[in-house]
XYZ file of C-alpha atoms in Angstrom:
469
model
C 5.434 23.754 -15.705
C 7.762 20.745 -14.941
C 11.176 20.282 -13.198
C 13.880 17.632 -14.017
C 16.079 17.028 -11.095
C 19.063 14.830 -11.325
C 21.146 13.356 -8.226
C 24.465 13.559 -9.709
C 27.387 11.371 -7.734
C 30.172 9.103 -8.025
C 28.330 5.793 -8.701
C 31.014 3.545 -8.828
C 30.875 2.209 -5.371
C 27.012 2.091 -5.200
C 26.465 -0.046 -8.418
C 26.866 -3.711 -8.622
C 30.101 -4.394 -10.037
C 29.010 -7.554 -11.401
C 27.193 -5.535 -14.227
C 29.852 -3.219 -15.815
C 28.596 0.240 -17.524
C 27.890 -1.097 -21.024
C 25.763 -3.777 -19.739
C 23.505 -2.098 -17.326
C 20.067 -0.913 -18.501
C 17.645 2.029 -17.334
C 14.286 1.977 -16.090
C 11.629 5.026 -16.025
C 9.755 4.330 -13.163
C 6.451 6.394 -13.235
C 5.109 6.916 -9.693
C 3.069 10.033 -8.463
C 3.608 8.993 -4.840
C 7.352 8.885 -4.049
C 9.469 10.050 -0.948
C 9.148 12.213 0.824
C 5.468 11.195 0.432
C 4.689 8.691 3.220
C 2.374 5.767 3.373
C 2.154 2.090 2.675
C 1.818 2.548 -0.923
C 5.076 4.239 -1.170
C 7.239 0.921 -0.149
C 6.696 -0.846 -3.062
C 8.130 1.396 -5.696
C 11.164 2.798 -3.254
C 12.288 -0.792 -2.682
C 12.178 -1.549 -6.104
C 14.485 1.530 -6.895
C 16.565 0.734 -4.069
C 17.227 -2.990 -5.067
C 17.121 -2.854 -8.821
C 20.691 -1.493 -8.995
C 21.810 -4.929 -7.987
C 20.167 -6.562 -10.901
C 21.951 -4.236 -13.481
C 18.939 -1.968 -13.838
C 19.390 2.021 -13.057
C 16.327 4.080 -12.540
C 14.935 7.591 -13.450
C 11.824 8.119 -11.319
C 8.860 10.526 -12.644
C 7.204 11.767 -9.801
C 4.922 14.694 -8.752
C 6.724 17.824 -7.440
C 3.849 19.468 -5.280
C 1.872 15.851 -4.371
C -1.627 16.630 -2.974
C -1.145 13.815 -0.428
C -2.028 13.318 3.301
C 1.144 12.289 4.930
C 4.860 12.847 4.394
C 7.749 10.705 5.831
C 11.329 11.951 5.486
C 12.560 8.653 6.748
C 12.081 7.026 3.480
C 14.635 9.072 1.487
C 17.184 7.048 3.008
C 16.451 4.372 0.606
C 16.483 6.141 -2.492
C 20.207 5.333 -3.923
C 22.274 8.477 -4.642
C 22.568 7.951 -8.639
C 18.837 7.858 -9.066
C 17.288 10.432 -11.315
C 14.308 12.429 -9.889
C 12.274 14.006 -12.542
C 9.612 16.086 -10.838
C 6.725 17.633 -12.612
C 4.012 19.946 -10.781
C 0.233 18.877 -10.398
C -2.293 21.261 -10.578
C -4.248 19.688 -7.907
C -5.238 21.895 -5.027
C -3.754 21.177 -1.352
C -4.705 17.871 0.200
C -6.075 19.985 3.018
C -8.470 21.844 0.778
C -9.551 18.604 -0.764
C -10.139 17.036 2.615
C -12.269 20.082 3.930
C -14.416 19.796 0.679
C -15.070 16.234 1.180
C -16.020 16.539 5.049
C -17.669 20.040 4.950
C -21.149 18.655 5.179
C -20.270 16.446 8.013
C -18.646 19.250 10.022
C -21.003 21.985 9.439
C -23.478 22.629 12.000
C -24.763 26.218 11.095
C -28.256 26.833 11.296
C -28.124 29.315 8.684
C -30.877 29.270 6.165
C -28.260 29.343 3.505
C -26.697 25.849 4.743
C -28.951 23.504 2.861
C -27.813 25.812 -0.435
C -24.230 25.666 0.444
C -24.156 22.204 1.135
C -26.311 21.198 -2.160
C -23.477 23.639 -3.915
C -20.636 21.567 -2.480
C -22.310 18.327 -3.488
C -22.895 19.396 -7.221
C -19.160 20.817 -7.096
C -17.565 17.665 -5.941
C -19.797 15.476 -8.249
C -18.759 17.532 -11.277
C -15.169 17.621 -10.297
C -15.137 13.649 -9.899
C -16.855 13.264 -13.162
C -14.178 15.720 -15.136
C -11.192 14.300 -13.403
C -10.885 10.588 -14.491
C -9.924 8.075 -13.537
C -8.753 10.189 -10.535
C -7.743 13.737 -9.420
C -4.066 13.049 -10.190
C -5.129 13.278 -13.789
C -4.329 16.961 -13.128
C -0.657 15.796 -12.805
C -0.950 14.321 -16.612
C 0.053 17.355 -18.700
C 3.239 18.763 -17.034
C 4.335 14.796 -16.381
C 3.986 13.922 -19.876
C 5.824 17.114 -20.829
C 8.845 16.042 -18.479
C 8.563 12.500 -19.156
C 9.136 12.844 -23.059
C 11.965 15.616 -22.135
C 13.810 12.897 -20.087
C 13.225 10.165 -22.567
C 14.665 12.179 -25.440
C 17.803 13.660 -23.467
C 18.523 10.060 -21.865
C 18.599 6.556 -23.135
C 16.211 4.368 -21.393
C 15.338 0.696 -21.978
C 11.920 0.077 -20.469
C 9.157 1.988 -18.495
C 7.366 0.882 -15.339
C 4.086 2.438 -13.876
C 2.712 1.634 -10.394
C -0.946 2.189 -9.481
C -2.937 3.398 -7.834
C -3.251 6.319 -8.970
C -4.459 4.870 -12.121
C -3.177 8.255 -14.061
C 0.224 6.828 -13.701
C -0.938 4.129 -16.111
C -2.462 6.226 -18.698
C 0.643 8.597 -18.687
C 3.087 5.481 -18.853
C 0.889 4.291 -21.870
C 1.051 7.403 -23.755
C 4.933 7.520 -23.330
C 5.135 3.856 -24.570
C 3.160 4.815 -27.705
C 5.426 7.625 -28.131
C 8.744 6.028 -27.546
C 7.823 2.377 -28.420
C 9.780 1.067 -25.105
C 8.369 -1.949 -23.711
C 5.767 -1.161 -20.890
C 5.100 -2.999 -17.533
C 2.367 -2.080 -15.342
C 2.157 -2.634 -11.796
C -1.225 -3.064 -9.926
C -0.738 -2.596 -6.484
C -4.528 -2.645 -6.306
C -6.785 -3.659 -8.921
C -8.636 -0.880 -10.755
C -11.873 -2.454 -10.389
C -11.757 -2.910 -6.828
C -10.220 0.573 -6.041
C -13.094 2.143 -7.613
C -15.455 -0.051 -5.925
C -14.294 0.481 -2.238
C -11.680 3.465 -2.103
C -13.425 6.840 -0.375
C -14.709 9.434 -2.805
C -14.378 7.374 -5.749
C -16.788 8.023 -8.480
C -19.112 4.682 -8.623
C -21.563 6.055 -11.090
C -22.663 4.941 -14.496
C -20.931 7.450 -16.196
C -17.705 7.159 -14.506
C -17.602 3.458 -15.178
C -18.429 4.071 -18.840
C -15.197 6.494 -19.051
C -12.947 4.348 -17.084
C -13.648 1.039 -18.868
C -11.839 2.427 -21.996
C -9.117 3.673 -20.141
C -8.449 0.361 -18.639
C -8.362 -1.073 -21.999
C -6.253 1.123 -23.538
C -3.505 0.863 -20.706
C -3.625 -3.115 -20.964
C -3.717 -3.000 -24.909
C -0.454 -1.088 -24.705
C 1.179 -2.936 -21.774
C 3.756 -5.648 -22.542
C 3.667 -7.020 -19.017
C 0.869 -7.028 -16.017
C 2.267 -7.048 -12.516
C 0.200 -7.815 -9.445
C 0.771 -8.312 -5.868
C -1.296 -11.507 -5.502
C -1.631 -14.489 -7.796
C -5.471 -14.342 -8.140
C -5.175 -10.427 -9.060
C -2.454 -11.225 -11.365
C -4.662 -13.863 -13.275
C -7.808 -11.920 -13.129
C -5.918 -8.837 -14.721
C -4.211 -10.900 -17.314
C -7.704 -12.412 -18.290
C -8.990 -8.986 -18.669
C -6.120 -7.875 -20.790
C -6.416 -10.803 -23.177
C -10.066 -10.156 -23.470
C -9.122 -6.656 -24.377
C -6.829 -8.201 -27.304
C -3.365 -7.874 -25.571
C -0.601 -10.688 -25.740
C 0.815 -9.240 -22.245
C 2.485 -11.558 -19.959
C 1.887 -11.581 -16.559
C 3.824 -11.530 -13.151
C 2.922 -11.860 -9.377
C 5.270 -10.130 -7.278
C 4.035 -9.929 -3.575
C 4.849 -6.940 -1.179
C 7.366 -7.780 1.378
C 9.976 -6.567 3.720
C 13.342 -5.006 4.041
C 15.554 -6.284 6.663
C 17.583 -3.061 6.560
C 14.409 -1.356 7.889
C 14.846 -3.357 11.208
C 18.548 -2.166 11.707
C 17.557 0.576 14.132
C 15.686 -1.497 16.269
C 17.213 -2.493 19.767
C 18.545 -6.028 19.397
C 15.951 -7.806 21.954
C 13.160 -6.270 19.783
C 14.573 -8.298 16.980
C 14.006 -11.262 18.612
C 10.952 -13.292 19.385
C 10.164 -12.136 22.983
C 8.401 -13.874 26.145
C 5.465 -12.420 27.722
C 5.273 -12.188 31.271
C 2.186 -12.498 33.512
C 2.459 -9.071 34.856
C 2.650 -7.543 31.509
C -0.314 -6.190 29.395
C -1.000 -8.248 26.544
C -0.857 -5.603 23.657
C -2.223 -5.696 20.213
C -0.890 -3.457 17.556
C -2.674 -2.490 14.157
C -0.757 -0.331 11.687
C -2.518 1.125 8.577
C -5.919 2.487 7.527
C -9.224 1.540 9.009
C -11.816 1.660 6.103
C -14.516 -0.331 4.669
C -11.901 -3.052 2.957
C -10.147 -3.269 6.474
C -13.257 -3.039 8.996
C -12.446 -3.489 12.860
C -15.944 -4.485 13.499
C -15.544 -8.338 13.752
C -12.530 -7.459 16.554
C -15.070 -5.046 18.371
C -17.730 -7.907 18.532
C -15.240 -10.238 20.071
C -14.024 -7.901 22.536
C -17.689 -7.152 23.478
C -18.314 -10.889 23.727
C -15.348 -11.193 26.129
C -17.036 -8.093 28.164
C -20.263 -9.834 28.458
C -18.678 -12.886 30.177
C -15.223 -11.782 32.112
C -15.243 -7.861 31.722
C -12.325 -7.731 34.269
C -9.575 -9.628 32.250
C -9.935 -6.606 29.650
C -7.892 -4.682 32.085
C -5.040 -6.592 30.836
C -5.735 -5.907 27.107
C -4.043 -2.831 25.328
C -4.950 -1.838 21.856
C -3.007 0.240 19.561
C -4.423 1.317 16.041
C -1.800 3.403 14.209
C -3.072 5.070 11.077
C -5.864 7.086 9.287
C -9.446 5.739 10.161
C -12.527 6.661 8.581
C -15.288 8.120 10.669
C -17.496 4.958 10.577
C -14.305 2.951 11.807
C -13.459 5.598 14.477
C -17.050 5.363 15.899
C -16.879 1.488 16.038
C -13.514 2.077 17.986
C -15.201 4.471 20.329
C -17.135 1.466 21.784
C -13.924 0.015 23.200
C -14.166 2.758 25.670
C -17.200 1.063 26.984
C -15.041 -1.778 28.365
C -12.014 -1.970 30.540
C -9.222 -2.092 27.500
C -6.797 0.366 27.076
C -7.159 2.006 23.786
C -4.447 4.274 22.084
C -4.782 5.613 18.459
C -2.444 7.647 16.467
C -3.377 9.113 12.625
C 0.158 8.244 11.391
C 4.047 7.771 12.637
C 7.100 7.410 10.378
C 7.549 4.040 8.825
C 10.528 3.163 11.295
C 8.475 4.122 14.184
C 5.660 1.926 13.017
C 8.194 -0.799 13.047
C 9.280 -0.195 16.623
C 5.637 -0.226 17.800
C 5.184 -3.667 15.906
C 8.203 -5.301 17.534
C 6.991 -3.877 21.170
C 3.792 -5.907 20.588
C 2.568 -9.239 21.715
C 0.136 -9.590 18.649
C -0.221 -7.896 15.540
C -3.890 -7.395 13.810
C -4.492 -7.743 10.341
C -7.853 -7.102 9.133
C -9.469 -7.692 5.531
C -13.157 -7.248 5.046
C -15.412 -10.251 3.740
C -16.384 -8.286 0.652
C -16.487 -9.282 -2.972
C -13.040 -9.608 -4.580
C -11.287 -9.521 -1.074
C -10.046 -13.082 -1.885
C -7.120 -11.634 -4.344
C -6.026 -8.847 -1.888
C -2.928 -9.344 0.271
C -2.226 -6.339 2.668
C 1.190 -4.958 2.186
C 1.909 -4.882 5.939
C 1.194 -8.829 5.932
C 5.001 -9.203 5.206
C 6.126 -6.965 7.792
C 4.204 -8.658 10.276
C 5.953 -12.058 9.436
C 9.245 -10.815 9.365
C 8.772 -8.949 13.027
C 7.770 -12.529 14.186
C 5.019 -11.427 16.494
C 1.864 -13.487 16.579
C -0.662 -12.424 14.023
C -4.250 -12.007 14.906
C -5.885 -12.135 11.499
C -9.552 -11.748 10.496
C -10.022 -12.474 7.050
C -12.316 -14.055 4.438
C -11.104 -17.318 2.883
C -8.233 -16.164 -0.083
C -4.967 -15.667 -0.523
C -4.318 -13.623 2.571
C -5.616 -16.609 4.703
C -3.798 -19.061 2.705
C -0.508 -17.522 3.392
C -1.166 -16.973 7.287
C -2.424 -20.220 7.463
C 1.258 -21.339 6.742
C 2.540 -19.269 9.520
C -0.027 -18.675 12.410
C -2.695 -21.288 11.741
C -4.208 -21.036 15.449
C -4.981 -17.010 15.382
C -6.635 -17.078 11.853
C -10.072 -16.415 11.736
C -13.288 -15.611 9.533
C -15.266 -12.662 10.283
C -18.393 -14.561 11.676
C -16.108 -16.555 14.177
C -16.897 -14.170 16.758
C -16.718 -16.982 19.431
C -13.365 -18.210 18.084
C -11.711 -14.703 18.419
C -13.355 -14.360 21.954
C -11.753 -17.560 23.087
C -8.387 -16.535 21.638
C -8.655 -13.062 23.519
C -9.664 -14.810 26.766
C -6.493 -17.282 26.462
C -3.973 -14.479 25.740
C -5.597 -12.611 28.474
C -5.583 -15.204 31.295
C -2.243 -16.943 30.636
C 1.300 -16.793 29.930
C 1.524 -17.502 26.439
C 4.385 -17.628 24.130
C 3.252 -17.980 20.465
C 5.874 -19.348 18.019
C 5.979 -18.947 14.129
C 5.849 -21.818 11.818
C 8.104 -22.678 9.105
C 10.130 -19.177 9.707
C 12.670 -20.224 7.318
C 9.914 -19.685 4.553
C 9.432 -15.921 5.362
C 12.799 -15.135 3.408
C 10.747 -15.430 -0.123
C 9.321 -12.050 0.899
C 12.379 -9.990 1.005
C 12.277 -7.052 -0.887
C 15.546 -7.878 -2.780
C 14.322 -10.923 -3.934
C 11.142 -9.235 -5.436
C 13.501 -6.793 -7.283
C 15.275 -9.702 -8.791
C 11.891 -11.057 -10.244
C 11.138 -7.544 -11.532
C 14.544 -7.317 -13.035
C 13.902 -10.973 -14.526
C 10.716 -9.628 -16.142
C 12.193 -6.308 -17.730
C 15.025 -8.097 -18.987
C 12.599 -10.653 -20.613
C 10.597 -7.810 -22.320
C 13.735 -6.000 -23.496
C 15.259 -9.152 -24.965
C 11.890 -9.638 -26.752
C 11.963 -6.529 -28.666
C 15.732 -6.890 -29.608
């Protein structure tokens, strides 16, 4: 069952008048996650929708009507232009709480019943079986209704191009099918590389059978894509090489994630300016986002423990805030902080505008990226809002694109994971003196504005449309 919802309005004032009605184009965006769904991954498609209209593109969004997701954030709805067509299709996935319960049942069950081992084994078999069937991800259960809704929309309303963003990678499979049906040019946007997600995301199938199933799926998507977009230069090149290996002549485009200055309007005026720390104030470090195996907090914990061994009393001046979901392994690491004099504040999730306020109230912002295979091609989305907020960034990352970007703005607080002494020295200096750190080359931050990036996407879409005329 699918539902098509259009948000009609008088668009004469909301559209850019430099693009008269006859010259405007329309994009179909395939994005399972869309507001009121919350989370960092939603920001990119929402900002594309918000700003593409300034470049002559109106947007229809094919989204899930009942998404099985962990968080919702109604504050993001303000970014959706009034004239946006929202096309909602139901998914057959179970509610997220049920999926989470199934994933964690073994860890949480303490029963001594003789049947417990049998129940546990049955759950493992059920999860493995479901994982093998639901390829490339559980959102494939959205595919049948979404395909039906997409075909109806494209038949009833003229569109000029299709853009699909992933993960989930079912979005790409769906968009590829719609491209084959309609012949419209297709751009696929990889917020994360397919292979890296399969390797590091929790609960993803990493067995040989899943690999054998998903490789042909990737090949099919890339063979039918006219353009491949990714969030780093290294990822773009790797995906483009892979696509060419599969026999496609797709073009590639790196469009970084970014920040939207409109999101900062709710902050008090003093918070929008660099602030000075007084000697009486605690030094507050804020981390926003998920803590998991690709963003482990372990190196920072080691650095805090190193300070604790030498000058435990100064840790009374340190406050750590971790805002976002944490895997059990990462939560266990955070628990070690409680053995020191630090103040630890944790929160599972907060609305995006509240997260920005917490960033603005920080003395330093923490950015983590694990030193694992492929991480040199990753740039966390939060990096760009960190830069816009103009607070010092304590970054613990491997060599690669993230380190290169941060080295241009905060070189003195950019560490590799094995440099525990360097991090410990940095902490000691910040906790024992009044320190005002200034961002280098602040004028260069403008290149990461969401509006600028939407313009890059519009140029790419125009190129695709013009090449098919």
